[in-house]
Amino acid sequence: MGIDFYKKILENNKAWSNTKLAEDPEYFKRLAQGQQPPLLWIGCSDSRVPANEIIGAQPGEVFVHRNIANMVIHSDMNMLSVLDYAVNVLKVRHVIVCGHYGCGGVKAAMGNQSIGIIDNWIRHIKDVYRQNRVYLDSIVSENDRFDSFVEINVKDQVRDLAKTSIVQAAWSSGQELYLHGWVYGLDTGVVKDLEVNLYNNNDLDRVDRLEF
Ligand code: CO
């Protein structure tokens, strides 16, 4: 995985671009003209969950934001900027929060080991645990509790997306925007749709609803 790997990935790129051009000489020229992806993907940084690949999406079809444990943090300017651009400029129709079983960030949030600066990011996941502690603590099997925590975390991030001013403003203006929560199985390659499909602010607590 040293210099040879580095050289290899550059060669891979040459081969890939040549293959695309052989299929369609205008492929990159057309892509360079602009993008209109129907989907924003908010996923985990984990190298085993490549957004485009697992949903068979081509370049131009999915706008992507990834961070550790696919979190939607209200003050994260990176996430908010991606969301704002996706919703208000690209006009995506769907936003998917995709977590995955075996997520290291979620696992870390169940434990107490300090890892480094990431401890402070994982605090947000610990908040999710605390809010669901009675249920999660009642699950005897640690693996089952881990899987359940991964799912609960995704649902929570979808609800947090719905609370953002960006999503609420879009809904308020009548823009069609659907939020979904998925969990990907590293060991199966299959996505589970958690069926938290939000498309208006009716499900939000009164205190979370914004008026425009
Ligand atoms: Co992960």
mmCIF file of C-alpha atoms and ligand atoms in Angstrom:
data_model
loop_
_atom_site.group_PDB
_atom_site.id
_atom_site.type_symbol
_atom_site.label_atom_id
_atom_site.label_comp_id
_atom_site.label_asym_id
_atom_site.label_seq_id
_atom_site.Cartn_x
_atom_site.Cartn_y
_atom_site.Cartn_z
ATOM 1 C CA MET A 1 0.000 0.000 0.000
ATOM 2 C CA GLY A 2 3.000 2.303 -0.463
ATOM 3 C CA ILE A 3 4.191 4.158 -3.537
ATOM 4 C CA ASP A 4 3.011 1.335 -5.794
ATOM 5 C CA PHE A 5 -0.557 1.838 -4.633
ATOM 6 C CA TYR A 6 -0.234 5.557 -5.310
ATOM 7 C CA LYS A 7 1.070 4.945 -8.838
ATOM 8 C CA LYS A 8 -1.611 2.360 -9.399
ATOM 9 C CA ILE A 9 -4.480 4.739 -8.619
ATOM 10 C CA LEU A 10 -3.146 7.287 -11.118
ATOM 11 C CA GLU A 11 -2.948 4.557 -13.737
ATOM 12 C CA ASN A 12 -6.457 3.436 -12.794
ATOM 13 C CA ASN A 13 -7.687 6.956 -13.463
ATOM 14 C CA LYS A 14 -6.116 7.009 -16.929
ATOM 15 C CA ALA A 15 -7.640 3.652 -17.759
ATOM 16 C CA TRP A 16 -11.064 4.703 -16.438
ATOM 17 C CA SER A 17 -11.156 7.986 -18.341
ATOM 18 C CA ASN A 18 -10.058 6.202 -21.523
ATOM 19 C CA THR A 19 -12.793 3.604 -21.101
ATOM 20 C CA LYS A 20 -15.421 6.311 -20.664
ATOM 21 C CA LEU A 21 -14.172 8.170 -23.729
ATOM 22 C CA ALA A 22 -14.174 4.986 -25.788
ATOM 23 C CA GLU A 23 -17.864 4.493 -24.913
ATOM 24 C CA ASP A 24 -18.770 8.120 -25.480
ATOM 25 C CA PRO A 25 -16.276 10.734 -26.718
ATOM 26 C CA GLU A 26 -18.517 13.546 -25.371
ATOM 27 C CA TYR A 27 -18.956 12.010 -21.883
ATOM 28 C CA PHE A 28 -16.763 14.402 -19.912
ATOM 29 C CA LYS A 29 -17.605 17.448 -22.042
ATOM 30 C CA ARG A 30 -21.270 16.890 -21.243
ATOM 31 C CA LEU A 31 -20.613 16.387 -17.510
ATOM 32 C CA ALA A 32 -18.505 19.532 -17.429
ATOM 33 C CA GLN A 33 -21.507 21.608 -18.541
ATOM 34 C CA GLY A 34 -23.245 21.263 -15.183
ATOM 35 C CA GLN A 35 -24.978 18.995 -12.723
ATOM 36 C CA GLN A 36 -28.580 18.361 -11.773
ATOM 37 C CA PRO A 37 -28.459 15.453 -9.323
ATOM 38 C CA PRO A 38 -31.852 14.375 -7.936
ATOM 39 C CA LEU A 39 -30.327 13.215 -4.674
ATOM 40 C CA LEU A 40 -28.242 14.399 -1.731
ATOM 41 C CA TRP A 41 -26.473 11.615 0.148
ATOM 42 C CA ILE A 42 -25.350 12.117 3.736
ATOM 43 C CA GLY A 43 -23.260 9.111 4.677
ATOM 44 C CA CYS A 44 -20.430 7.863 6.834
ATOM 45 C CA SER A 45 -16.795 8.488 5.846
ATOM 46 C CA ASP A 46 -16.184 4.739 6.154
ATOM 47 C CA SER A 47 -14.232 3.543 3.092
ATOM 48 C CA ARG A 48 -16.563 0.558 2.722
ATOM 49 C CA VAL A 49 -19.680 2.625 2.031
ATOM 50 C CA PRO A 50 -19.042 4.395 -1.312
ATOM 51 C CA ALA A 51 -22.201 6.371 -2.089
ATOM 52 C CA ASN A 52 -22.287 6.129 -5.884
ATOM 53 C CA GLU A 53 -21.195 2.542 -6.106
ATOM 54 C CA ILE A 54 -23.722 0.899 -3.780
ATOM 55 C CA ILE A 55 -26.700 2.570 -5.475
ATOM 56 C CA GLY A 56 -25.380 2.218 -9.015
ATOM 57 C CA ALA A 57 -25.315 5.996 -9.499
ATOM 58 C CA GLN A 58 -23.297 7.572 -12.286
ATOM 59 C CA PRO A 59 -21.253 10.781 -12.000
ATOM 60 C CA GLY A 60 -23.749 13.649 -11.918
ATOM 61 C CA GLU A 61 -26.482 11.690 -10.146
ATOM 62 C CA VAL A 62 -25.681 12.106 -6.463
ATOM 63 C CA PHE A 63 -24.456 15.074 -4.413
ATOM 64 C CA VAL A 64 -22.494 13.778 -1.441
ATOM 65 C CA HIS A 65 -21.658 14.802 2.115
ATOM 66 C CA ARG A 66 -19.835 12.355 4.347
ATOM 67 C CA ASN A 67 -18.571 12.528 7.900
ATOM 68 C CA ILE A 68 -17.938 10.152 10.759
ATOM 69 C CA ALA A 69 -21.192 8.343 11.585
ATOM 70 C CA ASN A 70 -23.315 10.323 9.065
ATOM 71 C CA MET A 71 -24.210 13.040 11.525
ATOM 72 C CA VAL A 72 -26.442 16.074 10.971
ATOM 73 C CA ILE A 73 -25.071 18.642 13.411
ATOM 74 C CA HIS A 74 -27.004 21.897 13.463
ATOM 75 C CA SER A 75 -23.937 24.121 13.676
ATOM 76 C CA ASP A 76 -21.826 22.186 11.154
ATOM 77 C CA MET A 77 -21.221 24.801 8.442
ATOM 78 C CA ASN A 78 -19.900 22.154 6.092
ATOM 79 C CA MET A 79 -23.086 20.066 6.289
ATOM 80 C CA LEU A 80 -25.333 23.168 6.217
ATOM 81 C CA SER A 81 -23.557 24.543 3.153
ATOM 82 C CA VAL A 82 -23.872 21.253 1.289
ATOM 83 C CA LEU A 83 -27.550 20.990 2.290
ATOM 84 C CA ASP A 84 -28.295 24.597 1.323
ATOM 85 C CA TYR A 85 -26.643 24.231 -2.073
ATOM 86 C CA ALA A 86 -28.315 20.885 -2.723
ATOM 87 C CA VAL A 87 -31.803 22.094 -1.766
ATOM 88 C CA ASN A 88 -31.784 25.698 -2.958
ATOM 89 C CA VAL A 89 -29.514 25.634 -5.995
ATOM 90 C CA LEU A 90 -29.503 22.066 -7.275
ATOM 91 C CA LYS A 91 -33.116 21.512 -6.156
ATOM 92 C CA VAL A 92 -32.613 17.868 -5.203
ATOM 93 C CA ARG A 93 -35.854 15.953 -4.580
ATOM 94 C CA HIS A 94 -34.459 13.454 -2.082
ATOM 95 C CA VAL A 95 -32.048 13.529 0.832
ATOM 96 C CA ILE A 96 -30.885 10.185 2.146
ATOM 97 C CA VAL A 97 -29.082 9.750 5.446
ATOM 98 C CA CYS A 98 -27.304 6.434 5.081
ATOM 99 C CA GLY A 99 -25.734 4.820 8.124
ATOM 100 C CA HIS A 100 -24.204 1.379 8.232
ATOM 101 C CA TYR A 101 -24.069 -1.540 10.622
ATOM 102 C CA GLY A 102 -20.642 -1.951 12.214
ATOM 103 C CA CYS A 103 -20.072 1.817 12.235
ATOM 104 C CA GLY A 104 -16.898 2.595 14.204
ATOM 105 C CA GLY A 105 -18.183 6.018 15.249
ATOM 106 C CA VAL A 106 -21.382 4.577 16.699
ATOM 107 C CA LYS A 107 -19.408 1.792 18.393
ATOM 108 C CA ALA A 108 -17.083 4.354 19.960
ATOM 109 C CA ALA A 109 -20.096 6.248 21.294
ATOM 110 C CA MET A 110 -21.158 3.099 23.186
ATOM 111 C CA GLY A 111 -17.815 2.920 24.946
ATOM 112 C CA ASN A 112 -15.588 5.125 27.056
ATOM 113 C CA GLN A 113 -12.192 4.854 25.388
ATOM 114 C CA SER A 114 -10.683 8.204 24.424
ATOM 115 C CA ILE A 115 -9.515 8.168 20.809
ATOM 116 C CA GLY A 116 -8.512 11.790 20.298
ATOM 117 C CA ILE A 117 -10.150 14.939 19.050
ATOM 118 C CA ILE A 118 -12.867 12.749 17.535
ATOM 119 C CA ASP A 119 -14.142 12.208 21.125
ATOM 120 C CA ASN A 120 -15.794 15.612 20.802
ATOM 121 C CA TRP A 121 -17.561 14.689 17.558
ATOM 122 C CA ILE A 122 -18.705 11.422 19.078
ATOM 123 C CA ARG A 123 -20.305 13.419 21.910
ATOM 124 C CA HIS A 124 -23.161 14.090 19.488
ATOM 125 C CA ILE A 125 -23.711 10.352 19.049
ATOM 126 C CA LYS A 126 -23.575 9.876 22.818
ATOM 127 C CA ASP A 127 -26.411 12.416 23.053
ATOM 128 C CA VAL A 128 -28.489 10.100 20.854
ATOM 129 C CA TYR A 129 -27.679 7.193 23.167
ATOM 130 C CA ARG A 130 -28.650 9.170 26.243
ATOM 131 C CA GLN A 131 -31.987 10.165 24.717
ATOM 132 C CA ASN A 132 -32.731 6.497 23.990
ATOM 133 C CA ARG A 133 -30.960 4.974 26.960
ATOM 134 C CA VAL A 134 -33.913 3.143 28.509
ATOM 135 C CA TYR A 135 -34.651 1.298 25.276
ATOM 136 C CA LEU A 136 -31.033 0.662 24.294
ATOM 137 C CA ASP A 137 -30.000 -0.490 27.778
ATOM 138 C CA SER A 138 -32.878 -2.991 27.697
ATOM 139 C CA ILE A 139 -31.309 -4.854 24.760
ATOM 140 C CA VAL A 140 -29.242 -7.639 26.309
ATOM 141 C CA SER A 141 -27.156 -8.686 23.319
ATOM 142 C CA GLU A 142 -24.410 -6.151 22.694
ATOM 143 C CA ASN A 143 -24.507 -6.805 18.933
ATOM 144 C CA ASP A 144 -28.262 -6.265 18.794
ATOM 145 C CA ARG A 145 -27.891 -3.096 20.853
ATOM 146 C CA PHE A 146 -25.168 -1.885 18.477
ATOM 147 C CA ASP A 147 -27.349 -2.560 15.396
ATOM 148 C CA SER A 148 -30.322 -0.869 17.025
ATOM 149 C CA PHE A 149 -28.222 2.160 18.005
ATOM 150 C CA VAL A 150 -27.023 2.492 14.390
ATOM 151 C CA GLU A 151 -30.669 2.547 13.226
ATOM 152 C CA ILE A 152 -31.825 4.941 15.947
ATOM 153 C CA ASN A 153 -28.938 7.267 15.133
ATOM 154 C CA VAL A 154 -29.933 7.425 11.452
ATOM 155 C CA LYS A 155 -33.579 8.144 12.331
ATOM 156 C CA ASP A 156 -32.429 10.884 14.670
ATOM 157 C CA GLN A 157 -30.272 12.481 11.966
ATOM 158 C CA VAL A 158 -33.212 12.426 9.526
ATOM 159 C CA ARG A 159 -35.365 14.217 12.112
ATOM 160 C CA ASP A 160 -32.541 16.704 12.725
ATOM 161 C CA LEU A 161 -32.414 17.365 8.979
ATOM 162 C CA ALA A 162 -36.128 18.129 9.069
ATOM 163 C CA LYS A 163 -35.515 20.669 11.846
ATOM 164 C CA THR A 164 -32.990 22.700 9.852
ATOM 165 C CA SER A 165 -34.122 26.108 8.621
ATOM 166 C CA ILE A 166 -33.101 25.014 5.107
ATOM 167 C CA VAL A 167 -35.455 22.033 4.924
ATOM 168 C CA GLN A 168 -38.304 23.812 6.718
ATOM 169 C CA ALA A 169 -38.042 26.824 4.396
ATOM 170 C CA ALA A 170 -38.141 24.538 1.354
ATOM 171 C CA TRP A 171 -41.245 22.738 2.638
ATOM 172 C CA SER A 172 -42.861 26.025 3.589
ATOM 173 C CA SER A 173 -42.420 27.311 0.019
ATOM 174 C CA GLY A 174 -44.027 24.185 -1.399
ATOM 175 C CA GLN A 175 -40.809 22.640 -2.713
ATOM 176 C CA GLU A 176 -40.960 18.862 -3.069
ATOM 177 C CA LEU A 177 -38.311 17.419 -0.790
ATOM 178 C CA TYR A 178 -38.303 13.949 0.705
ATOM 179 C CA LEU A 179 -36.032 12.843 3.553
ATOM 180 C CA HIS A 180 -35.167 9.182 4.009
ATOM 181 C CA GLY A 181 -33.148 7.043 6.432
ATOM 182 C CA TRP A 182 -31.200 3.981 5.316
ATOM 183 C CA VAL A 183 -28.804 1.518 6.910
ATOM 184 C CA TYR A 184 -26.290 -0.349 4.775
ATOM 185 C CA GLY A 185 -25.056 -3.823 5.686
ATOM 186 C CA LEU A 186 -21.286 -4.080 5.287
ATOM 187 C CA ASP A 187 -21.542 -7.866 5.300
ATOM 188 C CA THR A 188 -24.461 -8.110 2.851
ATOM 189 C CA GLY A 189 -24.114 -5.123 0.538
ATOM 190 C CA VAL A 190 -27.841 -4.536 1.025
ATOM 191 C CA VAL A 191 -29.575 -1.353 2.166
ATOM 192 C CA LYS A 192 -32.400 -1.444 4.711
ATOM 193 C CA ASP A 193 -34.923 1.382 4.306
ATOM 194 C CA LEU A 194 -35.850 2.492 7.835
ATOM 195 C CA GLU A 195 -39.011 4.103 6.469
ATOM 196 C CA VAL A 196 -38.606 7.422 8.187
ATOM 197 C CA ASN A 197 -39.901 9.293 5.183
ATOM 198 C CA LEU A 198 -40.394 12.953 6.054
ATOM 199 C CA TYR A 199 -41.834 15.387 3.511
ATOM 200 C CA ASN A 200 -43.405 18.106 5.641
ATOM 201 C CA ASN A 201 -43.021 19.531 9.135
ATOM 202 C CA ASN A 202 -46.177 17.893 10.570
ATOM 203 C CA ASP A 203 -44.124 15.390 12.540
ATOM 204 C CA LEU A 204 -41.964 18.017 14.204
ATOM 205 C CA ASP A 205 -42.462 19.087 17.799
ATOM 206 C CA ARG A 206 -44.217 22.420 18.075
ATOM 207 C CA VAL A 207 -41.073 23.961 19.519
ATOM 208 C CA ASP A 208 -39.037 22.892 16.475
ATOM 209 C CA ARG A 209 -41.389 24.309 13.844
ATOM 210 C CA LEU A 210 -40.323 27.515 12.144
ATOM 211 C CA GLU A 211 -42.667 30.099 10.693
ATOM 212 C CA PHE A 212 -41.591 32.027 7.625
HETATM 213 CO CO CO B 1 -19.319 4.529 10.010
#
